[in-house]
Structures are given as structure tokens and as C-alpha cells.
PDB file of C-alpha atoms in Angstrom:
ATOM      1  CA  MET Y   1      78.387  90.297 120.146  1.00  0.00           C
ATOM      2  CA  THR Y   2      79.810  88.099 117.336  1.00  0.00           C
ATOM      3  CA  LEU Y   3      80.631  91.247 115.059  1.00  0.00           C
ATOM      4  CA  PHE Y   4      82.274  92.836 118.159  1.00  0.00           C
ATOM      5  CA  LEU Y   5      84.376  89.751 118.698  1.00  0.00           C
ATOM      6  CA  LYS Y   6      85.436  89.400 115.044  1.00  0.00           C
ATOM      7  CA  GLY Y   7      86.352  93.233 115.120  1.00  0.00           C
ATOM      8  CA  LEU Y   8      88.308  92.639 118.267  1.00  0.00           C
ATOM      9  CA  ALA Y   9      90.280  89.714 116.839  1.00  0.00           C
ATOM     10  CA  PHE Y  10      90.904  91.569 113.501  1.00  0.00           C
ATOM     11  CA  GLY Y  11      92.231  94.681 115.280  1.00  0.00           C
ATOM     12  CA  PHE Y  12      94.644  92.481 117.529  1.00  0.00           C
ATOM     13  CA  VAL Y  13      95.961  90.623 114.526  1.00  0.00           C
ATOM     14  CA  LEU Y  14      96.208  93.674 112.393  1.00  0.00           C
ATOM     15  CA  ALA Y  15      98.403  95.430 115.176  1.00  0.00           C
ATOM     16  CA  ALA Y  16     100.410  92.398 115.911  1.00  0.00           C
ATOM     17  CA  THR Y  17     101.648  92.155 112.209  1.00  0.00           C
ATOM     18  CA  VAL Y  18     105.279  93.337 112.052  1.00  0.00           C
ATOM     19  CA  GLY Y  19     105.507  96.608 110.240  1.00  0.00           C
ATOM     20  CA  PRO Y  20     107.092 100.057 110.680  1.00  0.00           C
ATOM     21  CA  MET Y  21     104.630 101.075 113.345  1.00  0.00           C
ATOM     22  CA  TRP Y  22     105.444  97.819 115.231  1.00  0.00           C
ATOM     23  CA  VAL Y  23     109.205  98.776 115.176  1.00  0.00           C
ATOM     24  CA  LEU Y  24     108.568 102.452 115.879  1.00  0.00           C
ATOM     25  CA  CYS Y  25     106.473 101.571 119.038  1.00  0.00           C
ATOM     26  CA  LEU Y  26     109.049  99.017 120.190  1.00  0.00           C
ATOM     27  CA  ARG Y  27     111.925 101.381 119.822  1.00  0.00           C
ATOM     28  CA  ARG Y  28     110.041 104.337 121.343  1.00  0.00           C
ATOM     29  CA  THR Y  29     109.243 102.149 124.492  1.00  0.00           C
ATOM     30  CA  ILE Y  30     112.908 101.039 124.843  1.00  0.00           C
ATOM     31  CA  ALA Y  31     114.358 104.469 124.423  1.00  0.00           C
ATOM     32  CA  HIS Y  32     111.782 106.470 126.086  1.00  0.00           C
ATOM     33  CA  GLY Y  33     109.724 104.279 128.451  1.00  0.00           C
ATOM     34  CA  THR Y  34     106.564 102.489 128.668  1.00  0.00           C
ATOM     35  CA  LEU Y  35     104.301 105.439 128.580  1.00  0.00           C
ATOM     36  CA  ALA Y  36     105.949 106.755 125.268  1.00  0.00           C
ATOM     37  CA  GLY Y  37     105.206 103.338 123.727  1.00  0.00           C
ATOM     38  CA  LEU Y  38     101.538 103.368 125.128  1.00  0.00           C
ATOM     39  CA  ALA Y  39     101.075 106.852 123.617  1.00  0.00           C
ATOM     40  CA  SER Y  40     102.339 105.638 120.234  1.00  0.00           C
ATOM     41  CA  GLY Y  41     100.286 102.565 120.288  1.00  0.00           C
ATOM     42  CA  MET Y  42      97.173 104.452 121.113  1.00  0.00           C
ATOM     43  CA  GLY Y  43      97.632 106.736 118.165  1.00  0.00           C
ATOM     44  CA  ILE Y  44      97.868 103.620 116.082  1.00  0.00           C
ATOM     45  CA  ALA Y  45      94.785 102.183 117.513  1.00  0.00           C
ATOM     46  CA  VAL Y  46      92.814 105.462 116.991  1.00  0.00           C
ATOM     47  CA  ALA Y  47      93.924 105.536 113.387  1.00  0.00           C
ATOM     48  CA  ASP Y  48      93.033 101.913 112.957  1.00  0.00           C
ATOM     49  CA  GLY Y  49      89.502 102.895 114.304  1.00  0.00           C
ATOM     50  CA  ILE Y  50      89.237 105.871 111.948  1.00  0.00           C
ATOM     51  CA  TYR Y  51      89.935 103.697 108.836  1.00  0.00           C
ATOM     52  CA  GLY Y  52      87.684 100.890 110.133  1.00  0.00           C
ATOM     53  CA  ALA Y  53      84.878 103.416 110.749  1.00  0.00           C
ATOM     54  CA  VAL Y  54      85.116 104.653 107.074  1.00  0.00           C
ATOM     55  CA  ALA Y  55      84.991 101.117 105.908  1.00  0.00           C
ATOM     56  CA  ALA Y  56      82.303  99.918 108.193  1.00  0.00           C
ATOM     57  CA  PHE Y  57      79.936 103.027 107.928  1.00  0.00           C
ATOM     58  CA  GLY Y  58      80.465 103.174 103.986  1.00  0.00           C
ATOM     59  CA  LEU Y  59      81.685 106.704 104.154  1.00  0.00           C
ATOM     60  CA  ALA Y  60      82.261 107.059 100.457  1.00  0.00           C
ATOM     61  CA  ALA Y  61      82.886 110.740 100.323  1.00  0.00           C
ATOM     62  CA  VAL Y  62      85.818 110.421 103.007  1.00  0.00           C
ATOM     63  CA  SER Y  63      87.341 107.389 101.401  1.00  0.00           C
ATOM     64  CA  GLY Y  64      87.031 108.818  97.924  1.00  0.00           C
ATOM     65  CA  PHE Y  65      88.849 111.894  99.028  1.00  0.00           C
ATOM     66  CA  LEU Y  66      91.638 110.094 100.866  1.00  0.00           C
ATOM     67  CA  LEU Y  67      92.111 107.586  97.907  1.00  0.00           C
ATOM     68  CA  ALA Y  68      92.074 110.672  95.494  1.00  0.00           C
ATOM     69  CA  HIS Y  69      94.975 112.375  97.382  1.00  0.00           C
ATOM     70  CA  GLY Y  70      96.556 109.063  98.254  1.00  0.00           C
ATOM     71  CA  PHE Y  71      99.789 109.408  96.319  1.00  0.00           C
ATOM     72  CA  TRP Y  72     100.595 112.706  98.107  1.00  0.00           C
ATOM     73  CA  ILE Y  73      99.496 111.495 101.537  1.00  0.00           C
ATOM     74  CA  ALA Y  74     101.302 108.113 101.233  1.00  0.00           C
ATOM     75  CA  LEU Y  75     104.494 110.153 100.051  1.00  0.00           C
ATOM     76  CA  ALA Y  76     104.479 112.350 103.074  1.00  0.00           C
ATOM     77  CA  GLY Y  77     104.351 109.304 105.138  1.00  0.00           C
ATOM     78  CA  THR Y  78     107.066 107.615 103.236  1.00  0.00           C
ATOM     79  CA  ALA Y  79     109.117 110.869 103.861  1.00  0.00           C
ATOM     80  CA  TYR Y  80     108.425 110.783 107.449  1.00  0.00           C
ATOM     81  CA  LEU Y  81     109.405 107.103 107.735  1.00  0.00           C
ATOM     82  CA  VAL Y  82     112.823 108.027 106.351  1.00  0.00           C
ATOM     83  CA  TYR Y  83     113.213 110.896 108.838  1.00  0.00           C
ATOM     84  CA  LEU Y  84     112.387 108.408 111.642  1.00  0.00           C
ATOM     85  CA  GLY Y  85     114.716 105.864 110.363  1.00  0.00           C
ATOM     86  CA  LEU Y  86     117.509 108.190 109.989  1.00  0.00           C
ATOM     87  CA  LYS Y  87     116.866 109.697 113.472  1.00  0.00           C
ATOM     88  CA  ALA Y  88     116.989 106.135 114.934  1.00  0.00           C
ATOM     89  CA  LEU Y  89     120.204 105.407 113.151  1.00  0.00           C
ATOM     90  CA  LEU Y  90     122.008 108.552 114.474  1.00  0.00           C
ATOM     91  CA  ALA Y  91     120.448 108.540 118.004  1.00  0.00           C
ATOM     92  CA  GLN Y  92     123.026 107.974 120.678  1.00  0.00           C
ATOM     93  CA  PRO Y  93     122.077 105.912 123.665  1.00  0.00           C
ATOM     94  CA  GLN Y  94     120.826 107.907 126.595  1.00  0.00           C
ATOM     95  CA  PRO Y  95     120.664 106.905 130.264  1.00  0.00           C
ATOM     96  CA  LEU Y  96     117.562 104.762 130.957  1.00  0.00           C
ATOM     97  CA  GLU Y  97     116.791 106.126 134.394  1.00  0.00           C
ATOM     98  CA  GLY Y  98     112.997 106.039 135.337  1.00  0.00           C
ATOM     99  CA  GLY Y  99     111.513 109.589 135.641  1.00  0.00           C
ATOM    100  CA  ALA Y 100     108.448 111.755 134.955  1.00  0.00           C
ATOM    101  CA  VAL Y 101     107.563 111.659 131.256  1.00  0.00           C
ATOM    102  CA  ASP Y 102     106.865 115.146 129.592  1.00  0.00           C
ATOM    103  CA  ARG Y 103     103.047 115.279 128.677  1.00  0.00           C
ATOM    104  CA  GLN Y 104     104.162 117.259 125.541  1.00  0.00           C
ATOM    105  CA  ASN Y 105     106.151 114.440 124.560  1.00  0.00           C
ATOM    106  CA  LEU Y 106     103.619 111.836 125.054  1.00  0.00           C
ATOM    107  CA  ALA Y 107     101.240 113.843 122.965  1.00  0.00           C
ATOM    108  CA  ALA Y 108     103.784 114.311 120.225  1.00  0.00           C
ATOM    109  CA  ALA Y 109     104.318 110.431 120.281  1.00  0.00           C
ATOM    110  CA  PHE Y 110     100.538 109.907 120.079  1.00  0.00           C
ATOM    111  CA  LEU Y 111      99.941 112.471 117.167  1.00  0.00           C
ATOM    112  CA  SER Y 112     102.934 111.326 114.993  1.00  0.00           C
ATOM    113  CA  ALA Y 113     101.946 107.605 115.430  1.00  0.00           C
ATOM    114  CA  LEU Y 114      98.084 108.546 114.434  1.00  0.00           C
ATOM    115  CA  ALA Y 115      99.303 110.720 111.370  1.00  0.00           C
ATOM    116  CA  LEU Y 116     101.876 108.009 110.241  1.00  0.00           C
ATOM    117  CA  THR Y 117      99.339 105.391 110.433  1.00  0.00           C
ATOM    118  CA  LEU Y 118      96.613 107.467 108.505  1.00  0.00           C
ATOM    119  CA  ALA Y 119      99.197 108.337 105.736  1.00  0.00           C
ATOM    120  CA  ASN Y 120      98.277 105.063 103.975  1.00  0.00           C
ATOM    121  CA  PRO Y 121      94.729 105.645 102.374  1.00  0.00           C
ATOM    122  CA  PRO Y 122      94.653 102.313 100.713  1.00  0.00           C
ATOM    123  CA  THR Y 123      94.307 100.781 104.095  1.00  0.00           C
ATOM    124  CA  ILE Y 124      90.634 101.741 103.790  1.00  0.00           C
ATOM    125  CA  LEU Y 125      90.299  99.223 100.846  1.00  0.00           C
ATOM    126  CA  ALA Y 126      92.027  96.564 102.924  1.00  0.00           C
ATOM    127  CA  PHE Y 127      89.505  97.111 105.759  1.00  0.00           C
ATOM    128  CA  ALA Y 128      86.511  96.987 103.422  1.00  0.00           C
ATOM    129  CA  ALA Y 129      87.699  93.870 101.679  1.00  0.00           C
ATOM    130  CA  ILE Y 130      88.490  92.049 105.003  1.00  0.00           C
ATOM    131  CA  PHE Y 131      85.158  93.150 106.552  1.00  0.00           C
ATOM    132  CA  ALA Y 132      83.364  91.795 103.542  1.00  0.00           C
ATOM    133  CA  GLY Y 133      85.236  88.597 103.587  1.00  0.00           C
ATOM    134  CA  LEU Y 134      84.645  88.054 107.304  1.00  0.00           C
ATOM    135  CA  GLY Y 135      81.141  89.074 107.151  1.00  0.00           C
ATOM    136  CA  LEU Y 136      81.758  91.971 109.377  1.00  0.00           C
ATOM    137  CA  ALA Y 137      79.077  94.673 109.160  1.00  0.00           C
ATOM    138  CA  ALA Y 138      77.442  92.794 106.331  1.00  0.00           C
ATOM    139  CA  ASN Y 139      73.917  94.149 105.995  1.00  0.00           C
ATOM    140  CA  ALA Y 140      74.393  95.603 109.525  1.00  0.00           C
ATOM    141  CA  ASP Y 141      72.989  98.781 110.809  1.00  0.00           C
ATOM    142  CA  TYR Y 142      74.964 101.562 112.371  1.00  0.00           C
ATOM    143  CA  ALA Y 143      74.870 100.009 115.854  1.00  0.00           C
ATOM    144  CA  ALA Y 144      76.396  96.877 114.580  1.00  0.00           C
ATOM    145  CA  ALA Y 145      78.947  98.607 112.356  1.00  0.00           C
ATOM    146  CA  GLY Y 146      79.806 100.806 115.701  1.00  0.00           C
ATOM    147  CA  LEU Y 147      80.652  97.380 117.463  1.00  0.00           C
ATOM    148  CA  VAL Y 148      82.829  96.189 114.759  1.00  0.00           C
ATOM    149  CA  VAL Y 149      84.814  99.490 115.009  1.00  0.00           C
ATOM    150  CA  LEU Y 150      84.957  99.388 118.681  1.00  0.00           C
ATOM    151  CA  GLY Y 151      86.184  95.867 118.514  1.00  0.00           C
ATOM    152  CA  VAL Y 152      88.918  96.759 116.015  1.00  0.00           C
ATOM    153  CA  VAL Y 153      90.083  99.735 118.239  1.00  0.00           C
ATOM    154  CA  LEU Y 154      90.132  97.710 121.414  1.00  0.00           C
ATOM    155  CA  GLY Y 155      91.877  94.695 119.827  1.00  0.00           C
ATOM    156  CA  SER Y 156      94.513  97.025 118.375  1.00  0.00           C
ATOM    157  CA  ALA Y 157      94.935  98.745 121.716  1.00  0.00           C
ATOM    158  CA  ALA Y 158      95.298  95.531 123.518  1.00  0.00           C
ATOM    159  CA  TRP Y 159      98.237  94.433 121.439  1.00  0.00           C
ATOM    160  CA  TRP Y 160     100.137  97.717 121.945  1.00  0.00           C
ATOM    161  CA  VAL Y 161      99.587  97.625 125.632  1.00  0.00           C
ATOM    162  CA  ILE Y 162     101.192  94.134 125.568  1.00  0.00           C
ATOM    163  CA  LEU Y 163     104.009  95.239 123.386  1.00  0.00           C
ATOM    164  CA  ALA Y 164     104.680  98.537 125.433  1.00  0.00           C
ATOM    165  CA  VAL Y 165     104.486  96.645 128.820  1.00  0.00           C
ATOM    166  CA  LEU Y 166     106.734  93.774 127.772  1.00  0.00           C
ATOM    167  CA  ALA Y 167     109.279  96.050 126.039  1.00  0.00           C
ATOM    168  CA  GLY Y 168     109.196  98.394 129.156  1.00  0.00           C
ATOM    169  CA  ARG Y 169     110.266  95.447 131.381  1.00  0.00           C
ATOM    170  CA  LEU Y 170     112.896  94.510 128.832  1.00  0.00           C
ATOM    171  CA  ARG Y 171     114.195  98.148 128.869  1.00  0.00           C
ATOM    172  CA  ALA Y 172     115.431  98.005 132.456  1.00  0.00           C
ATOM    173  CA  ARG Y 173     117.883  95.154 131.478  1.00  0.00           C
ATOM    174  CA  ILE Y 174     119.323  97.067 128.426  1.00  0.00           C
ATOM    175  CA  GLY Y 175     122.667  98.802 128.528  1.00  0.00           C
ATOM    176  CA  PRO Y 176     124.160 101.416 126.184  1.00  0.00           C
ATOM    177  CA  ARG Y 177     125.580  98.844 123.706  1.00  0.00           C
ATOM    178  CA  VAL Y 178     122.295  96.981 123.367  1.00  0.00           C
ATOM    179  CA  LEU Y 179     120.299 100.222 122.946  1.00  0.00           C
ATOM    180  CA  ARG Y 180     122.677 101.402 120.347  1.00  0.00           C
ATOM    181  CA  ALA Y 181     122.079  98.136 118.419  1.00  0.00           C
ATOM    182  CA  VAL Y 182     118.354  98.411 118.936  1.00  0.00           C
ATOM    183  CA  ASN Y 183     118.613 101.992 117.367  1.00  0.00           C
ATOM    184  CA  ILE Y 184     120.742 100.696 114.381  1.00  0.00           C
ATOM    185  CA  VAL Y 185     118.373  97.611 113.754  1.00  0.00           C
ATOM    186  CA  SER Y 186     115.100  99.697 114.142  1.00  0.00           C
ATOM    187  CA  GLY Y 187     116.426 102.503 112.007  1.00  0.00           C
ATOM    188  CA  LEU Y 188     117.363 100.005 109.178  1.00  0.00           C
ATOM    189  CA  ALA Y 189     114.062  98.211 109.566  1.00  0.00           C
ATOM    190  CA  ILE Y 190     112.082 101.718 109.348  1.00  0.00           C
ATOM    191  CA  LEU Y 191     114.360 102.659 106.450  1.00  0.00           C
ATOM    192  CA  GLY Y 192     113.462  99.395 104.583  1.00  0.00           C
ATOM    193  CA  PHE Y 193     109.737  99.705 105.328  1.00  0.00           C
ATOM    194  CA  ALA Y 194     110.136 103.384 103.841  1.00  0.00           C
ATOM    195  CA  LEU Y 195     111.745 102.206 100.656  1.00  0.00           C
ATOM    196  CA  TRP Y 196     109.119  99.552 100.185  1.00  0.00           C
ATOM    197  CA  GLN Y 197     106.433 102.061 100.580  1.00  0.00           C
ATOM    198  CA  ALA Y 198     108.168 104.345  98.142  1.00  0.00           C
ATOM    199  CA  ALA Y 199     108.129 101.693  95.606  1.00  0.00           C
ATOM    200  CA  LEU Y 200     104.524 101.040  95.961  1.00  0.00           C
ATOM    201  CA  VAL Y 201     103.797 104.787  95.879  1.00  0.00           C
ATOM    202  CA  LEU Y 202     105.739 105.357  92.737  1.00  0.00           C
ATOM    203  CA  ARG Y 203     104.467 102.282  91.210  1.00  0.00           C
TER     204      ARG Y 203
END
């Protein structure tokens, strides 16, 4: 239970840290509704769980492959961030009426968030270091490691639910001008994160 709670706390704090996925989830919620934000958040949470599992279970073959190809994977993720940033900057405000959300769009939101979060292989090293520092999965069996990973996924998911619900409520009070400002600010923020990641990749 202690390992689970530590994993839960770590997953929540990791998700709550402002970064490109934070901005992306917020913008998608405001532009397309709470379900779009939730779908994106769950994609991020699953990706966190995947990297957490690789670190907790000591899957050296998987982590070795991802790190060996980390340059190209991260480069692809950077290019996609640039695309998302430009898309946000150029997006024109759309009416914010509530309505049925296309399942295909929700699936696309989930998969794109999952892929973009996974496009940062060195995250495995961060997971491994933090797990070791906090005593997570130290000398633990598979069941204990599984509890850590479950905690990470649920902690991460909890944050994205909170963000999507709060942003969804805010969405009803936003007019076209504010939405345009949100698009510009989020687009510039995502492009800034893309430039930062590009610098790390090229270095």
C-alpha cells in the first residue's frame, strides 16, 4: 500500500507539472469540450504507465531499444509539437455549443496524446532515478512493482480528470475573443516547448 500511495503521488505531481501536454490538454478541453480533454489526458496517463512499467519492471531490452533510437523518436515528437503549435496559432474560434463528440475524434485525441508523450524516451531514465530515490520498487517483486505502476497511472489520470473538468466548466464562459487569445497563447507555449526539446535533442 505504501508503494501504491507513493506511485499515486508521483503520478499526480508528474502530470500536474506544466509542460507541452498540460497546455495541449487544456487547449483541447476549451476548444472541443471536456471529453476531448479527458481523452487526451487518459492517453498521457497510459503513456506514463508504460514508461513507469519499463522502469519498475526493469525491462532493459525495451528501455535499451527506446534509448538507442531516442534521437529519432524525440525528433518526431518535436516535429509534431511544432505542428500542434502552428495549428493552435492559426485556429479560428469555433462556436462552443455543446453536442455529441465524434468517437473518432476522441480516439484521435487519445492516440495523439499517447504517442506524443511516448516520444520522449529519456523519460525512462527519469522514472528509474525517481523510483530509486523514493524507494519505489526497490527490492520489490512483480506484484509490488505493479502496484507502483498502477499508482502512477491513477495519479496521472486523476490530475487530467481535474484539469479537464475545471477547464470544461470555464469553457462555457469563454467568448470568441478569449478563445482566440487561448489559441495564440497555447500555440506560442507549445512552440516554445518544441524549441526547447529541439535544443535538447540536437545537443
